[in-house]
Short mmCIF file of C-alpha atoms and ligand atoms in Angstrom, two decimals:
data_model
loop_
_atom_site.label_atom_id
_atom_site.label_comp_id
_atom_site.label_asym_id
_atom_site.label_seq_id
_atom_site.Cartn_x
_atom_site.Cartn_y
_atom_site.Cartn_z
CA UNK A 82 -14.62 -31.10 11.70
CA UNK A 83 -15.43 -30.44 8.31
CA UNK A 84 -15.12 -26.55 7.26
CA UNK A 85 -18.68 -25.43 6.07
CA UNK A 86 -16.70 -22.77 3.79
CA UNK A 87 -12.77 -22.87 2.53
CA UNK A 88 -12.32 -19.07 2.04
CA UNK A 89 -9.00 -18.87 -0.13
CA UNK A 90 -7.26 -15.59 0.47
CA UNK A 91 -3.96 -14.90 -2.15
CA UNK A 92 -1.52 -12.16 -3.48
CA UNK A 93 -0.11 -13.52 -6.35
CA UNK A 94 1.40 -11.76 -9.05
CA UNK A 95 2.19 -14.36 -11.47
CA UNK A 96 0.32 -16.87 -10.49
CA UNK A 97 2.23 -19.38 -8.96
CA UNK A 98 0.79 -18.63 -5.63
CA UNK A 99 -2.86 -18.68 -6.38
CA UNK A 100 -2.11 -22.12 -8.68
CA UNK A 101 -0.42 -23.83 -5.13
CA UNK A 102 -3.37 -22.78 -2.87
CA UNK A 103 -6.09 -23.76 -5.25
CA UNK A 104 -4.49 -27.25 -5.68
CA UNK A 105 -4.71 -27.37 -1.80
CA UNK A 106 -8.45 -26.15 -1.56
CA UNK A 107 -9.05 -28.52 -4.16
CA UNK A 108 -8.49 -31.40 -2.33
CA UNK A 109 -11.53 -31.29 0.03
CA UNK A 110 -14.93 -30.84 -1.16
CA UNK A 111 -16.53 -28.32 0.87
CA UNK A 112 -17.32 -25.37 -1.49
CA UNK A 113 -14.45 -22.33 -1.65
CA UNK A 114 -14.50 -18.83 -1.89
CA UNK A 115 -12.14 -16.88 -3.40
CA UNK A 116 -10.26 -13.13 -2.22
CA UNK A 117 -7.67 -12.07 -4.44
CA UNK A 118 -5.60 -9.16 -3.00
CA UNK A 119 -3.49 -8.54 -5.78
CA UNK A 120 -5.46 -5.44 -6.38
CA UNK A 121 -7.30 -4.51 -4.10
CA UNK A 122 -7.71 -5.04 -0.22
CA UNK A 123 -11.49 -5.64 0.95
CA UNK A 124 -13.32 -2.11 2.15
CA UNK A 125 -14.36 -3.55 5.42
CA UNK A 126 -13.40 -6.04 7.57
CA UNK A 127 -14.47 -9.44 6.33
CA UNK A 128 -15.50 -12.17 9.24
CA UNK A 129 -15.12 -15.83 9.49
CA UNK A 130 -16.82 -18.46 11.59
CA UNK A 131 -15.42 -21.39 14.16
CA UNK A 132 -16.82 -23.71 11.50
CA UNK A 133 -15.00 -22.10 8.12
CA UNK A 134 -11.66 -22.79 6.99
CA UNK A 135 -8.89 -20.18 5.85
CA UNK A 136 -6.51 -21.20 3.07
CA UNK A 137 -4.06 -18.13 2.65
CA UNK A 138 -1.34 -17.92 0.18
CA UNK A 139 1.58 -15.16 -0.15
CA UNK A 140 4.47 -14.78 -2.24
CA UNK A 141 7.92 -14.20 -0.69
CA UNK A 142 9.52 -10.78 -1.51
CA UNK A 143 12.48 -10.14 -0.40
CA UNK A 144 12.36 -12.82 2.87
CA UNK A 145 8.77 -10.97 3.92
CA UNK A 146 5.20 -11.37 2.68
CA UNK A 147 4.49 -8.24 0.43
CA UNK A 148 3.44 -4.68 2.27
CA UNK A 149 0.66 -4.51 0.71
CA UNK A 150 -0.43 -7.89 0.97
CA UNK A 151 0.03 -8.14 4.84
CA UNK A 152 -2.04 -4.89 4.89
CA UNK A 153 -4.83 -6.40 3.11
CA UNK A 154 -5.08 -9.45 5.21
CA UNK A 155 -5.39 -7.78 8.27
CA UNK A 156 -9.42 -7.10 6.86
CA UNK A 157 -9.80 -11.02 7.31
CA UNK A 158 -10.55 -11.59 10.72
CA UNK A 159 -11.18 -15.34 12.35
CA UNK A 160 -13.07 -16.33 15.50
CA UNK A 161 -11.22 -19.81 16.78
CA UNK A 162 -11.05 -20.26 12.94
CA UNK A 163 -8.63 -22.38 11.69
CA UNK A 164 -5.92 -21.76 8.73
CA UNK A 165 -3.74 -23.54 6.37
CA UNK A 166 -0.91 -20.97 5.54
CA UNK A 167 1.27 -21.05 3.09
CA UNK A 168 4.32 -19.03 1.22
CA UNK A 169 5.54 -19.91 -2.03
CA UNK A 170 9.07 -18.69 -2.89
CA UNK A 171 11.56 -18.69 -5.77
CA UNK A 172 14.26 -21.51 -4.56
CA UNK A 173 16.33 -18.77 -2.26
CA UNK A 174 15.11 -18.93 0.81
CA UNK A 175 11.51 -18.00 2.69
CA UNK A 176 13.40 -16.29 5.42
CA UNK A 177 10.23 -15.16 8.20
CA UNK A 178 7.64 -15.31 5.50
CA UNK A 179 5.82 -17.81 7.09
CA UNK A 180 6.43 -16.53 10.63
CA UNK A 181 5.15 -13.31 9.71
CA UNK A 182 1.97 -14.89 8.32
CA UNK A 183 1.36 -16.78 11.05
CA UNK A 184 1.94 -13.68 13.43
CA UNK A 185 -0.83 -11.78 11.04
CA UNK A 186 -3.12 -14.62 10.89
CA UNK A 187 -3.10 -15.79 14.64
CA UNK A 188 -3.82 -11.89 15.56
CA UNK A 189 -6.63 -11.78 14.09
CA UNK A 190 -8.12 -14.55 15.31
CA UNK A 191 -6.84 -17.47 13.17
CA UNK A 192 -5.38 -20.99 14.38
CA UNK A 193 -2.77 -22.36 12.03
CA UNK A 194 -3.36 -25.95 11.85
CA UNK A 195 -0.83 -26.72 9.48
CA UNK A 196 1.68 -24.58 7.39
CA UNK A 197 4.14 -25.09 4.21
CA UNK A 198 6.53 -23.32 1.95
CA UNK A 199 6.67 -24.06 -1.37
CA UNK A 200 8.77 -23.78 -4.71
CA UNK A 201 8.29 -21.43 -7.86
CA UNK A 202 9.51 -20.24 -10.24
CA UNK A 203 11.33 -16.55 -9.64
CA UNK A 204 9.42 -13.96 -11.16
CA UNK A 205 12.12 -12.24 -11.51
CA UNK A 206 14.78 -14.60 -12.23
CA UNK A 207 12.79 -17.13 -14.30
CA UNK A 208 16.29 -19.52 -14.25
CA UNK A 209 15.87 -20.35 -10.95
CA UNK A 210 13.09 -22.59 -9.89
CA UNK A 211 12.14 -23.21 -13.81
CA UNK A 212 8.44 -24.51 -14.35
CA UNK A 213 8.04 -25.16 -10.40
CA UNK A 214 5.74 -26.36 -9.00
CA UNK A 215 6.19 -29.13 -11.25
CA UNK A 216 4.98 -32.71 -10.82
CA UNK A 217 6.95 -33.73 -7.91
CA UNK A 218 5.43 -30.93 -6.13
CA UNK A 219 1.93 -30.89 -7.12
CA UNK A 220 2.29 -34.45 -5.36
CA UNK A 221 3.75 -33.20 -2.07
CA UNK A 222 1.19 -30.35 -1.91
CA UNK A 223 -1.94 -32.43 -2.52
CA UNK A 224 -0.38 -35.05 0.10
CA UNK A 225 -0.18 -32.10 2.57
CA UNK A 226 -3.34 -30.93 1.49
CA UNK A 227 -4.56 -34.48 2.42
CA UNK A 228 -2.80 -34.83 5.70
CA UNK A 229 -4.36 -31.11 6.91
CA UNK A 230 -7.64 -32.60 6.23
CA UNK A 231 -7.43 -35.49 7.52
CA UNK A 232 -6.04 -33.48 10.66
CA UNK A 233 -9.11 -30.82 10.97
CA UNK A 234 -11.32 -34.30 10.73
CA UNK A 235 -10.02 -35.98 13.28
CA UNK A 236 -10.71 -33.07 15.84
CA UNK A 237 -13.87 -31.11 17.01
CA UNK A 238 -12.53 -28.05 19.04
CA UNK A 239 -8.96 -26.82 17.34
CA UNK A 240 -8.15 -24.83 20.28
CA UNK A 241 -6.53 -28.93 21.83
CA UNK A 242 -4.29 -28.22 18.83
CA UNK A 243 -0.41 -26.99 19.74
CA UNK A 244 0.41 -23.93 18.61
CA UNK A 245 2.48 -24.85 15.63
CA UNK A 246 6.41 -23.37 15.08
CA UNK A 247 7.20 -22.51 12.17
CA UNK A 248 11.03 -21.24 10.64
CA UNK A 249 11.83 -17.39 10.81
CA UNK A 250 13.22 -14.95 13.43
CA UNK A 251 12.30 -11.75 15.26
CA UNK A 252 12.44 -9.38 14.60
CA UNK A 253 11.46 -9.89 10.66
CA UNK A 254 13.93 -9.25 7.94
CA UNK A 255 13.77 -5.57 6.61
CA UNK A 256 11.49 -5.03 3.87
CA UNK A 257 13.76 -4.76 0.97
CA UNK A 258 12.71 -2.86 -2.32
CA UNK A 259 14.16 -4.70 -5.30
CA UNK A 260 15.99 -1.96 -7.44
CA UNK A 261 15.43 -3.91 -10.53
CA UNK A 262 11.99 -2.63 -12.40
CA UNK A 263 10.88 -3.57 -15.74
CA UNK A 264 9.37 -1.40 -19.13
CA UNK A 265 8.35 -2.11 -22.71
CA UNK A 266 9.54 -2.00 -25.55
CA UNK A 267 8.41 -1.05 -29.45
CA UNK A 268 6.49 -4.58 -29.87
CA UNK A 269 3.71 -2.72 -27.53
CA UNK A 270 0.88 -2.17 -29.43
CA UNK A 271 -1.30 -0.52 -26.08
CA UNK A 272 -3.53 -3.49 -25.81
CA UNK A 273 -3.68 -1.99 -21.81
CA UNK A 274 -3.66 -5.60 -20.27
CA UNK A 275 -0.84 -4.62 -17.99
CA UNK A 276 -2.24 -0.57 -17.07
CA UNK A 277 -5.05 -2.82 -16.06
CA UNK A 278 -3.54 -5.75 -14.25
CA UNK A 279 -0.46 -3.90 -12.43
CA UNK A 280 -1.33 -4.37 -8.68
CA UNK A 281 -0.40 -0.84 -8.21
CA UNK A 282 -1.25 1.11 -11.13
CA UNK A 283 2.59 1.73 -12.04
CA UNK A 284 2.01 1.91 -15.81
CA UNK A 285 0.79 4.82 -17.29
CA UNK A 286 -2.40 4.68 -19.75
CA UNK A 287 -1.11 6.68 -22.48
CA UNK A 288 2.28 5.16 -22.70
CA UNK A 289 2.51 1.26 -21.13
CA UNK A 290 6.32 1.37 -22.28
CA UNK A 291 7.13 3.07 -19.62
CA UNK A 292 6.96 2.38 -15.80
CA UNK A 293 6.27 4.84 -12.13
CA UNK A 294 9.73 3.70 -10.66
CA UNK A 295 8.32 5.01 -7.37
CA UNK A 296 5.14 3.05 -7.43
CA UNK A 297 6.58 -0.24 -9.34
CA UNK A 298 6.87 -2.70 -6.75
CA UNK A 299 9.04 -5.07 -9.17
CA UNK A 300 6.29 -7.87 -8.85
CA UNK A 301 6.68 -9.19 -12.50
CA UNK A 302 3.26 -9.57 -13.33
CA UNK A 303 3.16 -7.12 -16.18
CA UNK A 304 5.65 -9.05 -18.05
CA UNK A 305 3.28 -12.40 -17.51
CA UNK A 306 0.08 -10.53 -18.73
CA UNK A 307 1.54 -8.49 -22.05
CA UNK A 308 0.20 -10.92 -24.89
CA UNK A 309 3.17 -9.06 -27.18
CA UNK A 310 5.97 -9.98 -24.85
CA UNK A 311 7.04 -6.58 -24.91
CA UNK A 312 7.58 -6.00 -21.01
CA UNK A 313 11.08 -6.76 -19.27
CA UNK A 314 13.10 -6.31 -16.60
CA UNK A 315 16.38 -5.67 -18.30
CA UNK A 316 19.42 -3.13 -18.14
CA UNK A 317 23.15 -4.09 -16.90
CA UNK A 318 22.57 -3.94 -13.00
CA UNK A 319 19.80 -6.70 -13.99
CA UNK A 320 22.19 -8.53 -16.50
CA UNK A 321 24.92 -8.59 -13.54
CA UNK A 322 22.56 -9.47 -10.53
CA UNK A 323 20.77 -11.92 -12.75
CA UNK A 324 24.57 -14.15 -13.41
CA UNK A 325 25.26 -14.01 -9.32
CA UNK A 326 21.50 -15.02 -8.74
CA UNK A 327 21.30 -18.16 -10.76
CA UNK A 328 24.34 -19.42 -9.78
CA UNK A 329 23.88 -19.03 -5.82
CA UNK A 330 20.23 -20.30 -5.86
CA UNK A 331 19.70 -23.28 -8.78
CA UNK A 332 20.25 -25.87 -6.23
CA UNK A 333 17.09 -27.56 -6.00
CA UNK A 334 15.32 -26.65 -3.00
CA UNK A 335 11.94 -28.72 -1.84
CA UNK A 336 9.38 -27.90 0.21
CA UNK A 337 8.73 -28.07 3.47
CA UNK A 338 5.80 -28.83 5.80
CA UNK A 339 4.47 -28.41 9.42
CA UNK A 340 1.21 -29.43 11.18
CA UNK A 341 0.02 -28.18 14.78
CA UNK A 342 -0.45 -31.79 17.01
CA UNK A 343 -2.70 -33.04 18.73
CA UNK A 344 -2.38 -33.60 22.42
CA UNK A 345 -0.48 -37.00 23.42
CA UNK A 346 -2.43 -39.54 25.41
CA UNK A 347 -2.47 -39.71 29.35
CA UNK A 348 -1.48 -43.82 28.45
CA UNK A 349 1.44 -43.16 25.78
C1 FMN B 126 10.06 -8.34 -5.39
C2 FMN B 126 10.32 -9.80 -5.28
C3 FMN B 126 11.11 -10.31 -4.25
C4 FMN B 126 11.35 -11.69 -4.14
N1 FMN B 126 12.07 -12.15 -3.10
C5 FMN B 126 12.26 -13.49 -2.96
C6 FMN B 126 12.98 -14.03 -1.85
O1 FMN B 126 13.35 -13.34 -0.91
N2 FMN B 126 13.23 -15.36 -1.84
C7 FMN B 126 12.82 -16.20 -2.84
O2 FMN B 126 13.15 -17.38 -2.80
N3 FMN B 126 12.08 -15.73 -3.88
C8 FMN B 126 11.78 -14.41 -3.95
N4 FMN B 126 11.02 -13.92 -4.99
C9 FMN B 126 10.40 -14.88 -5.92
C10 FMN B 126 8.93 -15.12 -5.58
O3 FMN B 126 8.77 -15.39 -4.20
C11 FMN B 126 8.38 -16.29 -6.37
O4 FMN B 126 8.64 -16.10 -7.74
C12 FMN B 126 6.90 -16.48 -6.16
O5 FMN B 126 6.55 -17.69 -6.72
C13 FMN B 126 6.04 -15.41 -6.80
O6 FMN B 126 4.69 -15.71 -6.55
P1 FMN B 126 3.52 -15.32 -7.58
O7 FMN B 126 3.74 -16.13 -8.83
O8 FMN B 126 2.28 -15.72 -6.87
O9 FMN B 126 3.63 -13.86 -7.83
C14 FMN B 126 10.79 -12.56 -5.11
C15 FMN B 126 10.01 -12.04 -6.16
C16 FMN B 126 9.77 -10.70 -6.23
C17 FMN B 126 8.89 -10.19 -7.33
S1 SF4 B 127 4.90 -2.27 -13.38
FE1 SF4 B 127 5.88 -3.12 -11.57
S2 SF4 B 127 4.21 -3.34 -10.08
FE2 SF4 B 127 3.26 -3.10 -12.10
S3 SF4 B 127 2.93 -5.17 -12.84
FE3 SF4 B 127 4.92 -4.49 -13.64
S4 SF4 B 127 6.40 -5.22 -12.14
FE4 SF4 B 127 4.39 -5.29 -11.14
S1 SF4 B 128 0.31 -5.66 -22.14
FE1 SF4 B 128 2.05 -5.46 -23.52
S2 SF4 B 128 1.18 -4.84 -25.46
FE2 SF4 B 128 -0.39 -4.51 -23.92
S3 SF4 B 128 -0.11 -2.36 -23.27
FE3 SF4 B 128 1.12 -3.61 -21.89
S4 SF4 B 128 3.18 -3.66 -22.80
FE4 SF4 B 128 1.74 -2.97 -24.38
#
């Protein structure tokens, strides 16, 4: 089948999620619509059909798909709809990421035709995974973009297809908070581009410098977004963490890919 509608459903703080899952979409050329849920979850459920397609794409934090991210996505609900899913990580490890997106997508109604996790750069330790997704990447993620696809054309009712398996263990990781949070500094001139863009309204209006420790969930975005580069993480627990985090995780890490199969024939 080919989907009548690619609905593309992302969290992504700095980007690197929503760039992987785009250059997926991209690939086929039935028309996409977009949900971002870095800000806001939908008000009411939002419904898919047998004949749409759901692209979803979530950052790993901390081994897990973000809280608020897998609270959003329980508003998309499928009916025999199928799903590419995918988690895009820093070059540590995915840990049950992807399990726990399948878990949330196949509850509500979803069936995960093929699945991958993919290579970033860490938002918060920008040394590790430098500039990914870079070319070798982009390849291997249009190629599975290509071979999911093809996959969804070759059938007519996905419910032949396996259910796919995917790494990750039960139960999930603990959600950890990262104690690490970043603030400004004097080269702010309150342009308000990060009050506005902080997924959980952590900076405050009258003074961006500073940061709501409590509500900061560490995501890095406001240091992406501030055009004066005036917003870091930064201190000596970050200085110290930072040293033992590069040198455990700048082995290259690539991606890797899973597709649900078809059933074998009665003759093979
Ligand atoms: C709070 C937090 C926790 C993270 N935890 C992990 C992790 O467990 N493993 C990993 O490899 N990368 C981890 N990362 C890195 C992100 O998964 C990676 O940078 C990702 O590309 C961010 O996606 P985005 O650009 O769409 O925000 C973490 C980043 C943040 C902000
Ligand atoms: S203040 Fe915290 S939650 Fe807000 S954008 Fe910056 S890192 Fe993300
Ligand atoms: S984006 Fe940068 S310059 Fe603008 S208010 Fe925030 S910290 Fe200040």
């Amino acid at each position: 089948m080919k989907p009548s509608t690619i609905n593309l459903v992302y969290f992504s703080a700095t980007y690197t999620t929503k760039k992987v899952v785009k250059l997926i979409a991209e690939q086929s050329n039935s028309p996409i619509t977009e949900y971002d849920i870095t800000q806001q979850s939908p008000e009411s459920n939002i419904s898919f059909n047998p004949n749409d397609l759901l692209i979803v794409g979530m950052p790993v934090y901390a081994g897990r798909i973000p809280v608020e991210a897998a609270k959003a996505l329980q508003k998309f609900k499928g009916n025999h709809t199928p799903a590419i899913i995918v988690c895009v990580y820093g070059n540590r490890d995915y840990d049950d990421a992807l399990l726990e997106l399948k878990d949330i997508v196949t509850n509500n109604g979803f069936k995960t035709i093929s699945a991958g996790a993919f290579i970033a750069q860490h938002s918060i330790f920008p040394e590790v995974g430098c500039n990914r997704p870079d070319e070798k990447d982009n390849t291997f993620i249009k190629h599975f973009a290509d071979q999911s696809f093809e996959l969804l054309d070759s059938i007519i009712d996905i419910s032949i297809l396996s259910d796919i398996k995917v790494k990750g263990n039960i139960p999930y990781k603990q959600p950890g908070s990262i104690p690490l949070k970043p603030k400004g500094n004097s080269k702010c001139n309150q342009c308000g581009s990060c009050v506005k863009l902080c997924p959980t309204q952590a900076i405050p209006k009258e003074n961006p410098r500073k940061t709501n420790k409590d509500l900061c969930i560490s995501c890095g975005r406001c240091i992406v977004v501030c055009p004066q580069n005036a917003r870091r993480f930064g201190g000596l627990l970050y200085k110290v963490a930072g040293k033992k985090f590069v040198s455990a995780n700048s082995a290259r890490k690539e991606p890797e890919v899973t597709f649900s199969l078809p059933p074998t024939s009665i003759n093979e």
